[in-house]
Structure formats: structure tokens, C-alpha cells
C-alpha positions as a printed Julia matrix, in Angstrom:
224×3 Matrix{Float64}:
  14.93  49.24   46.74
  18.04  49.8    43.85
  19.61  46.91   45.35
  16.6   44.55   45.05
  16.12  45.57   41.48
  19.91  45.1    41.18
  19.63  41.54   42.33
  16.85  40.68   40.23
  18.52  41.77   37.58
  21.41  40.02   38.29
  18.8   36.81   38.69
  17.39  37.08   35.46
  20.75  37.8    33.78
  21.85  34.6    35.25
  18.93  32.46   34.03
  18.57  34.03   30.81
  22.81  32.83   30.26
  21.8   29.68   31.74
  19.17  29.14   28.95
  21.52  29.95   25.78
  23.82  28.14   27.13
  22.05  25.11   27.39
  20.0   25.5    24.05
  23.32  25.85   22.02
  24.49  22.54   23.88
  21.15  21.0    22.72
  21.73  22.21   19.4
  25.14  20.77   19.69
  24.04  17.75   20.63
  21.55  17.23   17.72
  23.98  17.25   15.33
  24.93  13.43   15.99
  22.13  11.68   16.11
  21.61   9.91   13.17
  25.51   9.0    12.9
  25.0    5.64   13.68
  22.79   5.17   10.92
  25.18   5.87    8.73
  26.45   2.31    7.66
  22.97   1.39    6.95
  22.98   2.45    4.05
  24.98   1.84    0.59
  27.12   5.31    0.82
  25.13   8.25    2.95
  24.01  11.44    2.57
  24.01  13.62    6.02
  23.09  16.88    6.54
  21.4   19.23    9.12
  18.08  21.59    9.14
  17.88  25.58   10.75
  17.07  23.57   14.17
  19.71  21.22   13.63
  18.58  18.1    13.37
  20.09  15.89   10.93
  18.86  14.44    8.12
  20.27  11.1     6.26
  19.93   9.5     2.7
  21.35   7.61    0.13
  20.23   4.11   -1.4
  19.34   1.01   -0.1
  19.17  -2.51   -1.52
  19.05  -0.02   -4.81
  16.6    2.36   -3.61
  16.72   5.5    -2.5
  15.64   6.2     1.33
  15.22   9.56    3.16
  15.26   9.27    7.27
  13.98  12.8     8.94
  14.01  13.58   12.3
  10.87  15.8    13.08
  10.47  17.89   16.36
   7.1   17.6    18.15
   5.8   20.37   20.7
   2.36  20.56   19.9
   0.63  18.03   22.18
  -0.34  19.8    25.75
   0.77  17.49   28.7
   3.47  15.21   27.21
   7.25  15.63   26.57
   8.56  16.94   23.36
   8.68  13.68   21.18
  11.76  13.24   18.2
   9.75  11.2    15.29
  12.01   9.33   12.95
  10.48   9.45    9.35
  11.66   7.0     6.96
  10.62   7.26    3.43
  11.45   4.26    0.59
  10.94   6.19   -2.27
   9.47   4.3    -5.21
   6.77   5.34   -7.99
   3.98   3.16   -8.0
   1.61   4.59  -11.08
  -2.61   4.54  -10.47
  -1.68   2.94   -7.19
  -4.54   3.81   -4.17
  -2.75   5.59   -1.24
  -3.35   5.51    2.34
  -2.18   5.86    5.46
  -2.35   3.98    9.38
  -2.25   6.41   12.19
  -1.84   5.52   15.18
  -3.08   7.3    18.82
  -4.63  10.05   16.56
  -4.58  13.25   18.81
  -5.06  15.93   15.93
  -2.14  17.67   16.42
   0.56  15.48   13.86
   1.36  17.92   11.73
   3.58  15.66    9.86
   0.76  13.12    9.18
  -0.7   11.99    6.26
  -3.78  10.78    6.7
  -5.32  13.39    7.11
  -4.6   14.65    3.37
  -7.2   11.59    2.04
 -10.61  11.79    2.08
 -12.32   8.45    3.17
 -12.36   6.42    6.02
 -11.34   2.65    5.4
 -13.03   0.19    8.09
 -10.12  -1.39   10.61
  -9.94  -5.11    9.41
  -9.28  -7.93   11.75
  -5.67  -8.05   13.0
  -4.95  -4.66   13.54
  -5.87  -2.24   16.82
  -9.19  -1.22   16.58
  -8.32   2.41   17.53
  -5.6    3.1    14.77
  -7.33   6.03   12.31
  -7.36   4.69    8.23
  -7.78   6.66    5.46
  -7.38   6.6     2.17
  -7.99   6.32   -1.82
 -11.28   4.52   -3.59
  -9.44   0.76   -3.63
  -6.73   1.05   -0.99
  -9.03  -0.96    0.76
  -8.32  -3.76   -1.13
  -3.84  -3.06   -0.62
  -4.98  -2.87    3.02
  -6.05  -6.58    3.05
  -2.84  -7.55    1.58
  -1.12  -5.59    3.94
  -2.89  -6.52    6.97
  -0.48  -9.1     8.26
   2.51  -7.06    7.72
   1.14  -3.8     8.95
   0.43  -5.36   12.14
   3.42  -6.88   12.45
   5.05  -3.37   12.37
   2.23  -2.37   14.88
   3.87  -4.26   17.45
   6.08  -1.96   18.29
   4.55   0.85   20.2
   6.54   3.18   19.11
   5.34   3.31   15.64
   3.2    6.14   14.83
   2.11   6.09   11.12
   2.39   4.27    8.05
   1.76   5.48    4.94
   1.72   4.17    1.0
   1.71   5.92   -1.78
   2.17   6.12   -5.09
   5.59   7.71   -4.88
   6.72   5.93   -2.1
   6.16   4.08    1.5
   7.06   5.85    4.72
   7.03   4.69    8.57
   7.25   7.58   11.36
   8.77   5.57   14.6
   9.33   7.59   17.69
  12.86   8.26   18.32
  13.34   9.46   21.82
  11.93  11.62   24.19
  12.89  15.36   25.62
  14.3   15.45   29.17
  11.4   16.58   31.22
  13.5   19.13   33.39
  14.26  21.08   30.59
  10.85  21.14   29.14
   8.78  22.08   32.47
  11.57  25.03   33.41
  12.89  26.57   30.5
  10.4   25.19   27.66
  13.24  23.75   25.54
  13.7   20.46   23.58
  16.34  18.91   24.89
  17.52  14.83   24.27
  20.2   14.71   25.97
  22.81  11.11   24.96
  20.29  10.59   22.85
  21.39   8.36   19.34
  19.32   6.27   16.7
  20.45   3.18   16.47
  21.5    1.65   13.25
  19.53  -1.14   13.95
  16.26   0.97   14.82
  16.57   2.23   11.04
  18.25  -1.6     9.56
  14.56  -2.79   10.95
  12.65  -0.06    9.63
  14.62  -0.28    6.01
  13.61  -3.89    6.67
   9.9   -3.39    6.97
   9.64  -1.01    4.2
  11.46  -3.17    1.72
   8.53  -6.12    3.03
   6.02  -3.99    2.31
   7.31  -3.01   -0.69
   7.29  -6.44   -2.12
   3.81  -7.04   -1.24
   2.73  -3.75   -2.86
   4.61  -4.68   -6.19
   2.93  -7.89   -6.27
  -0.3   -5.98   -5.8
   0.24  -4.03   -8.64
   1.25  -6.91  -11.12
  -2.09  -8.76  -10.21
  -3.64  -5.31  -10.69
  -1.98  -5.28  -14.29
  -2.69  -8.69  -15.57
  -6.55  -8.34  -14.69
């Protein structure tokens, strides 16, 4: 009987080294994933979280941008999902904010739609399923929008889009966690996993495009 425990014991020890050692590499390898982003932008800012994922910023076209990697476990029967947030920061006074989510399961903790109160109809051109809510007159922005938000929509990997009036922000999914990992051990591991600069150059892209159209929103806003 001793020597059963003993090997058991000696299982567990095994798989319980196993596990560190392969979360530290994950944490190691999280460390470099936004490196390639780097040259997107004018002169960066890098640095890393408690989890250690990194974070990025510095400006762009003259602007400042924040890119965020966000870890999502939340949602039963689906690999852990890395979500890319990239925020154009930008005050925009007395304008109506909203925000586009897409495949709304409840559990996007990093959302912001649901932080407004009302529900803005889906106009023609975009997927009738998105989730839209918003300010009293966003409604209005959203028309303007419409073309350029579904544009972005194209991409299925898009999750949310959000204006506000202190900025514009488009959470793109990143990569996905190895599936071995996840179903034995419960961890979050991407293994080679990198954003490309040109992932983020397109996203900078469509946030400086919407930003233009917002602008000119806000000047016709003005003069009337």
C-alpha cells in the first residue's frame, strides 16, 4: 500500500512540475507579442501587466494610441481567446457615444456596450445580429458611420467598436490558446504566437477613418 501512495505521489509531483514549468514558459512567451508592433508607431511605449502580457503606446499620425492585450476565460466551451484593444484617444466634447458588439455572449467583460442605456435599431449594411447601444443622438453618428463600420465588420475577427467622447477603440481577436493546454492543465497558453504590425497598421488605419468622419460630424453639429 506505502508504495502505491509513494508512486502517486511521485505522479502528482511530476505533473504538478510539469505545470509550472510550462506556465512560466507561457509567461515567457507573452512577453513578445506585441514586438512587432513596435514600428507602427512614431516612437513606442512597451510594457507588461502582473500576467504578462504586454502593453504598447505612443503616438500616431500625432495622436496618441494605446493597444492592450486582454485575456479571455470566461466563455464555457471555447478556447481562451487574446483580444487586441486599440484605443485612438481623442476628446470629442457633447459628442453621443456608442458602441457595436459583435456575437454578444454576456460574458465580455471588457465591453462597452453594455455601460449605455438604449438600444439603437441595426441599420441597413451591417449584420443584423451585432448588439448597438448607445447615447440619445448616436443614432444619427451611426448613419454616418454605417459604411465604414461595416467595412471593419468584414473581418470576423473584430469584436467591438466603440466611440466616445474621449476616444475610438476596436477590440480584434488576436489569437487563440492551444487547446491541449487548456483541456489538461486549464492554462492559457499561445504558443509562436505574434501580432503583426500590419494587424495593428490596419487597425490604426481604421480608427484614423473613423476618426475623420466623426470630426466632420461634429463640425456640422457646430455650425447648426
Amino acid at each position: 500500500m506505502s508504495l502505491t501512495l509513494l508512486i502517486a505521489g511521485a505522479g502528482v509531483a511530476v505533473v504538478s512540475y510539469m505545470a509550472v514549468r510550462d506556465h512560466r514558459a507561457a509567461i515567457r512567451a507573452r512577453h513578445s507579442l506585441l514586438d512587432d508592433c513596435k514600428g507602427a508607431f512614431d516612437h513606442a511605449e512597451l510594457s507588461r501587466g502582473a500576467d504578462g502580457f504586454p502593453q504598447i503606446s505612443g503616438p500616431h499620425r500625432g495622436r496618441w494610441v494605446q493597444a492592450q492585450l486582454l485575456l479571455d476565460t470566461l466563455t464555457m466551451r471555447r478556447l481562451p481567446q487574446l483580444w487586441l484593444s486599440t484605443t485612438l484617444l481623442e476628446r470629442n466634447p457633447g459628442l453621443p457615444g456608442m458602441a457595436i458588439l459583435v456575437r454578444h455572449n454576456g460574458s465580455e467583460f471588457y465591453s462597452l456596450t453594455s455601460h449605455f442605456d438604449h438600444r439603437i435599431d441595426t441599420p441597413l449594411g451591417l449584420p443584423q445580429e451585432v448588439v448597438i447601444r448607445g447615447e440619445p443622438g448616436a443614432a444619427t453618428l451611426l448613419a454616418k458611420l454605417t459604411p465604414m463600420v461595416s467595412d471593419i465588420l468584414g473581418d470576423a475577427r473584430v469584436k467591438e467598436i466603440a466611440i466616445t467622447d474621449r476616444g475610438l477603440r476596436i477590440v480584434r481577436q488576436a489569437c487563440e490558446g492551444k487547446r491541449g493546454d487548456h483541456l489538461l492543465l486549464r492554462q492559457s497558453v499561445f504558443e509562436n504566437a505574434q501580432v503583426p504590425r500590419a494587424d495593428l497598421t490596419r487597425i490604426l488605419d481604421q480608427l484614423s477613418s473613423m476618426s475623420a468622419i466623426v470630426n466632420a460630424h461634429q463640425r456640422t453639429q457646430a455650425a447648426a
